[in-house]
PDB file of C-alpha atoms in Angstrom:
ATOM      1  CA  UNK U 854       0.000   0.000   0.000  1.00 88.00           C
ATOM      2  CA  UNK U 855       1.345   3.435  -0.817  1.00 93.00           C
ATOM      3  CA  UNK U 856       0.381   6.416   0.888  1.00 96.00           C
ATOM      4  CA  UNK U 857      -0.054  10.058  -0.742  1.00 95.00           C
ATOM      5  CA  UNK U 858      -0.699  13.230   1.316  1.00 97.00           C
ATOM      6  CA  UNK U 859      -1.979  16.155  -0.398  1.00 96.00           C
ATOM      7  CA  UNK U 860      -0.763  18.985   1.630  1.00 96.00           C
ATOM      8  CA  UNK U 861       2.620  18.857   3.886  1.00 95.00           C
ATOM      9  CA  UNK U 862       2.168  21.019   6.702  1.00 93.00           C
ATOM     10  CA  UNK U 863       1.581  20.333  10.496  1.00 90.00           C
ATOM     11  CA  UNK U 864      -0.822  17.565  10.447  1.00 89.00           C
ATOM     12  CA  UNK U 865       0.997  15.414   7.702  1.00 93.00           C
ATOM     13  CA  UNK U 866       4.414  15.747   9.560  1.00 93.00           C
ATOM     14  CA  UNK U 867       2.441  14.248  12.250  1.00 89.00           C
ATOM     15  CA  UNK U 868       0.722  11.456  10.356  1.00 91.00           C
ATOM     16  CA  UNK U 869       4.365  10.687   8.191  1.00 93.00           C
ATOM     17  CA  UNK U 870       6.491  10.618  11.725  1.00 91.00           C
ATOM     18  CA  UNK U 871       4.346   8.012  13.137  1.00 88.00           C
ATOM     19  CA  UNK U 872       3.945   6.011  10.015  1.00 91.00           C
ATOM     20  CA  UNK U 873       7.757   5.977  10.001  1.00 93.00           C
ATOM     21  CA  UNK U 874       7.816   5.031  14.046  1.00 89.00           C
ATOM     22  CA  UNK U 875       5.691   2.577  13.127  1.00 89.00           C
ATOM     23  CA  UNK U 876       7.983   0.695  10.158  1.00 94.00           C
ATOM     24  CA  UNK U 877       5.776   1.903   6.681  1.00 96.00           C
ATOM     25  CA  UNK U 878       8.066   1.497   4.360  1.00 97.00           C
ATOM     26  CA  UNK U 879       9.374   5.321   3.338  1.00 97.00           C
ATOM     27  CA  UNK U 880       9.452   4.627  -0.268  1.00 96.00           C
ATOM     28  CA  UNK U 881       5.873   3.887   0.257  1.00 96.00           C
ATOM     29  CA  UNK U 882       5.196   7.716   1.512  1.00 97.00           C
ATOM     30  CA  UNK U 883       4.347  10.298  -1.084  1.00 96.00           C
ATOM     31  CA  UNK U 884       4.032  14.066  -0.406  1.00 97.00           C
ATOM     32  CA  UNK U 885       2.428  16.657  -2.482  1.00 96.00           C
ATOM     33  CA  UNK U 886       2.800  20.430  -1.321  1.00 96.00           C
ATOM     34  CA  UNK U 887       2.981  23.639  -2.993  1.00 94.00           C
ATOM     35  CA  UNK U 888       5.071  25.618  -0.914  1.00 95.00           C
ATOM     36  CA  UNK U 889       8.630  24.563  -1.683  1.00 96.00           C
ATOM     37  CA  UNK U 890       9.944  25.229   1.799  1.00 96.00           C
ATOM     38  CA  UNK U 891       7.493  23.111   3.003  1.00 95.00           C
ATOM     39  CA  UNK U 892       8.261  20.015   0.473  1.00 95.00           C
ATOM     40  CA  UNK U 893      12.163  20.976   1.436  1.00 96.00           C
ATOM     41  CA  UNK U 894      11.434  20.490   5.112  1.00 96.00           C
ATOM     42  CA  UNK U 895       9.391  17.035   4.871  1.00 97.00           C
ATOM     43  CA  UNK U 896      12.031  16.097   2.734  1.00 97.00           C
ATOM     44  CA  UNK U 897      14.853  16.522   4.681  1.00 98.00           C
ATOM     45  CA  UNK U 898      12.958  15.652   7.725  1.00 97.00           C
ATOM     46  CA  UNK U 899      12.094  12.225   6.353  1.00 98.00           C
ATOM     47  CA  UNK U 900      13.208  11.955   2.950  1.00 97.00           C
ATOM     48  CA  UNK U 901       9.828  11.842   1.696  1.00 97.00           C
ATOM     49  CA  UNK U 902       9.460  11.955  -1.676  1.00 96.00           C
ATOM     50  CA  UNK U 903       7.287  14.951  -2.878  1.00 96.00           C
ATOM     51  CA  UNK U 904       5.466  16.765  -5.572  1.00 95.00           C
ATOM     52  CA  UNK U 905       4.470  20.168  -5.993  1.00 92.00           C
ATOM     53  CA  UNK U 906       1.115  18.453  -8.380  1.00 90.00           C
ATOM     54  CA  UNK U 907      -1.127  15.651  -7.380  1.00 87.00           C
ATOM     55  CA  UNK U 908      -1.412  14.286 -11.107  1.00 84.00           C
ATOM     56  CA  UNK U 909       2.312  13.704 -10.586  1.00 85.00           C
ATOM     57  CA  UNK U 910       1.825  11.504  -7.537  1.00 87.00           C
ATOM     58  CA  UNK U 911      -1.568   9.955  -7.394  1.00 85.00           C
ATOM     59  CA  UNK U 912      -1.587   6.663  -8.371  1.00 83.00           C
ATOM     60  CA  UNK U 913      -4.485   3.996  -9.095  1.00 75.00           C
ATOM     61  CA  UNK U 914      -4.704   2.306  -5.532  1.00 76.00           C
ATOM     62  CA  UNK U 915      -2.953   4.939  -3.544  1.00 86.00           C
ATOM     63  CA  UNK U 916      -4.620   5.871  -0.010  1.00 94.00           C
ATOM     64  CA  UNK U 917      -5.027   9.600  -0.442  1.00 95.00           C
ATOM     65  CA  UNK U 918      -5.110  11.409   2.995  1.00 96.00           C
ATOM     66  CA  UNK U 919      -6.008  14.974   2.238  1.00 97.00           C
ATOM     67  CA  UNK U 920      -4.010  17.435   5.015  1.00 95.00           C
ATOM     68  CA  UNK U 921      -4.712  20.811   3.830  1.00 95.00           C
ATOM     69  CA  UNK U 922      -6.752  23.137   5.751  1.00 94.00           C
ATOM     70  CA  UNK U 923     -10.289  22.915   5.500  1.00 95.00           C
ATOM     71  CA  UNK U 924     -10.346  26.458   3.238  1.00 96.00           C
ATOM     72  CA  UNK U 925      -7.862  24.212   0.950  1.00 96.00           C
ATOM     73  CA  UNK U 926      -9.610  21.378  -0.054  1.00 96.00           C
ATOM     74  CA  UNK U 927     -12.159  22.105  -2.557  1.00 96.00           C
ATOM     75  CA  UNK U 928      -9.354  23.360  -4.561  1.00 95.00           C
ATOM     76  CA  UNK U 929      -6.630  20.827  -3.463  1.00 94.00           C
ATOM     77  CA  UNK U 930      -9.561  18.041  -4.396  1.00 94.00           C
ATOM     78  CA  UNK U 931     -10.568  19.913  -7.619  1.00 91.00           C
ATOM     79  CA  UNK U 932      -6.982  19.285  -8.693  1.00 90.00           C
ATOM     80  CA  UNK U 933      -6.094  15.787  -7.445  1.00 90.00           C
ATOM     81  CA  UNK U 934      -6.747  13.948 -10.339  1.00 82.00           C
ATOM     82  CA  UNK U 935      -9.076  11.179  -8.242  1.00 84.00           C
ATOM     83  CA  UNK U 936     -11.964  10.756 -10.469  1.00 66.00           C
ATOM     84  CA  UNK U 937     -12.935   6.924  -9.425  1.00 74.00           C
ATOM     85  CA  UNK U 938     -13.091   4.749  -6.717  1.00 70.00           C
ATOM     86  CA  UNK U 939      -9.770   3.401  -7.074  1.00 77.00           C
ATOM     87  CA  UNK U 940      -8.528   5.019  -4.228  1.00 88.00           C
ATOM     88  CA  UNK U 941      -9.272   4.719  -0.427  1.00 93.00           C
ATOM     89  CA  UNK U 942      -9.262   8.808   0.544  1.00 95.00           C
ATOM     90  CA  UNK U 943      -9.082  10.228   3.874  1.00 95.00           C
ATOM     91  CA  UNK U 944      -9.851  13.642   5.216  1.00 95.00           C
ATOM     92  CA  UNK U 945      -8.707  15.395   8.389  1.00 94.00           C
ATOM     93  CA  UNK U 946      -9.972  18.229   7.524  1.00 91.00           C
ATOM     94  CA  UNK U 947     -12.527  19.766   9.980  1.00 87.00           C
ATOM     95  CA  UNK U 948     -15.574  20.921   9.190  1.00 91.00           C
ATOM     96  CA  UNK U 949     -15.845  19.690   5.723  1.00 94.00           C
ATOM     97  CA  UNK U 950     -18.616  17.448   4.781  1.00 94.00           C
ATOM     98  CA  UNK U 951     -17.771  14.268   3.329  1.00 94.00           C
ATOM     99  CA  UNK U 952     -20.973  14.711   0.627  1.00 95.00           C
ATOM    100  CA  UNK U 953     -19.184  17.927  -0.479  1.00 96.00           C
ATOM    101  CA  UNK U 954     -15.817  16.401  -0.822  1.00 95.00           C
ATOM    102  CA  UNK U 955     -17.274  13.376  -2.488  1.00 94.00           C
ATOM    103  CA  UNK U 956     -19.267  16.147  -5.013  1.00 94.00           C
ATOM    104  CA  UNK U 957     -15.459  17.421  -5.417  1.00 95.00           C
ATOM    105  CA  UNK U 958     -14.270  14.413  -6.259  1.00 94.00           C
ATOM    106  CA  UNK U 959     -16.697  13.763  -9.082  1.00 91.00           C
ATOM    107  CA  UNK U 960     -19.260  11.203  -6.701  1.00 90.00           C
ATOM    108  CA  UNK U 961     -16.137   9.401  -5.198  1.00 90.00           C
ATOM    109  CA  UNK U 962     -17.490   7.452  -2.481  1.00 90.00           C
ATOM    110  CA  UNK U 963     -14.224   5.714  -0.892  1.00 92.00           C
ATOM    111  CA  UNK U 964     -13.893   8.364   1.490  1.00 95.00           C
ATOM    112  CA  UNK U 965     -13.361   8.587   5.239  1.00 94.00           C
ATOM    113  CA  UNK U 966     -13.062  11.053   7.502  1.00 92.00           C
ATOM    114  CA  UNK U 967     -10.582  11.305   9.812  1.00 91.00           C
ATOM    115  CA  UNK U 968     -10.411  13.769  12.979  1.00 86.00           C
ATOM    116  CA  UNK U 969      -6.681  13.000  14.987  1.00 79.00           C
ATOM    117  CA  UNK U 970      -6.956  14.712  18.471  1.00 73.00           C
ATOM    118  CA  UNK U 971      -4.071  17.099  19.352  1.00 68.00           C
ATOM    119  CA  UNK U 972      -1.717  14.044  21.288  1.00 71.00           C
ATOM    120  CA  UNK U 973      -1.763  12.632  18.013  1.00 67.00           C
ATOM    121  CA  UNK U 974       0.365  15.168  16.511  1.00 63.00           C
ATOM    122  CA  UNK U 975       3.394  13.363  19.332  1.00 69.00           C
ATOM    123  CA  UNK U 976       2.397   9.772  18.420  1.00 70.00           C
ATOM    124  CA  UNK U 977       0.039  10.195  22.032  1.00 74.00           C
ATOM    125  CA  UNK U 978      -3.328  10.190  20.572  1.00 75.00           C
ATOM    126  CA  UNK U 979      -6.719   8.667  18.833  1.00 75.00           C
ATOM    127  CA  UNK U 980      -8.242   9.169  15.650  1.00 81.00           C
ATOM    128  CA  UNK U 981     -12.355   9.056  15.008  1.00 76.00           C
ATOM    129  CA  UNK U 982     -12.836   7.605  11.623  1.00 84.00           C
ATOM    130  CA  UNK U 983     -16.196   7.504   9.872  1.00 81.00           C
ATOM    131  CA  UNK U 984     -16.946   5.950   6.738  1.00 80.00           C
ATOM    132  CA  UNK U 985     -18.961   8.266   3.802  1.00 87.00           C
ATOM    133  CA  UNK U 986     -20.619   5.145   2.494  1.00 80.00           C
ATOM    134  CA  UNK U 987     -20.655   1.455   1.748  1.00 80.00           C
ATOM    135  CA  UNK U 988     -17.588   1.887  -1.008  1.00 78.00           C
ATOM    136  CA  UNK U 989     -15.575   2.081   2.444  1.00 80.00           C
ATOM    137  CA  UNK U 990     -14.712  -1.697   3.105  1.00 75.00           C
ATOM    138  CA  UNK U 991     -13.471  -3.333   6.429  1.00 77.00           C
ATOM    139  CA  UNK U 992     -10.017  -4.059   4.165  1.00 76.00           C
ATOM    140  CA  UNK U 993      -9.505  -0.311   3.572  1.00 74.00           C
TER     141      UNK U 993
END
C-alpha cells in the first residue's frame, strides 16, 4: 500500500512521523505540497518523496489522505486527479462534509473522515474515523 498526502504542513508531519515510528516502508510515503519550503522540510525531515502536483503523484490504488486546511480542499480536491473509486481517501480536515468532498471528487465514495486529536500530533493520541458510504470496506 502506498500512501499520498496532499498537503505537507503540520498535520501530515504528524501522520508521516508516526507512520515511520511505526515501520511503513518510506518509499511507500508520497508528499504533495505547494510551498517549496514546506516540500524541502518534509524532505529533509524524512526523505519523503514529494510533488508540488497531485497528477504527478496519485496513483491507481494509492490511499489519499487529504491534510490541507479545510479552506484548501475544494481546490486541493478539484486538482487531485481522483476521479474513481480506485482510491481509499481520507480527510482530516474539519468541518468539511464528506458529501461535499465526495461532489469534489466527481461522486467518489471511498472516502473517510478522519479527525486526529491534538496528542496525536506526538504519536500520544486517537483518531475518530467515519466511513462516507458502503464503497468504504473493512479491508480499507
Amino acid at each position: 500500500m502506498r500512501i499520498t498526502f496532499i498537503g505537507g504542513g503540520n498535520m501530515a508531519d504528524a501522520l508521516i512521523g508516526g507512520l515511520l515510528r511505526k515501520d511503513f516502508p518510506l518509499q511507500d510515503i508520497r508528499v504533495v505540497e505547494i510551498s517549496a519550503e514546506a516540500r524541502r522540510k518534509l524532505v529533509d525531515k524524512y526523505g519523503v518523496t514529494s510533488f508540488d502536483k497531485p497528477k504527478d503523484a496519485v496513483r491507481a490504488n494509492d490511499v489519499v489522505v487529504f491534510a490541507v486546511k479545510p479552506q484548501h480542499l475544494r481546490e486541493a480536491a478539484a486538482k487531485s486527479g481522483i476521479a474513481d473509486n480506485a482510491n481509499l481517501v481520507i480527510s482530516v480536515a474539519a468541518g468539511v462534509r464528506l458529501a461535499n468532498l465526495s461532489k469534489w471528487l466527481k461522486g467518489h465514495t471511498r472516502l473517510v473522515r478522519a479527525m486526529p486529536n491534538t496528542p496525536a500530533m506526538i504519536g500520544e493520541g486517537v483518531a475518530g474515523l467515519f466511513p462516507f458510504s458502503k464503497a468504504v470496506t473493512r479491508e480499507d
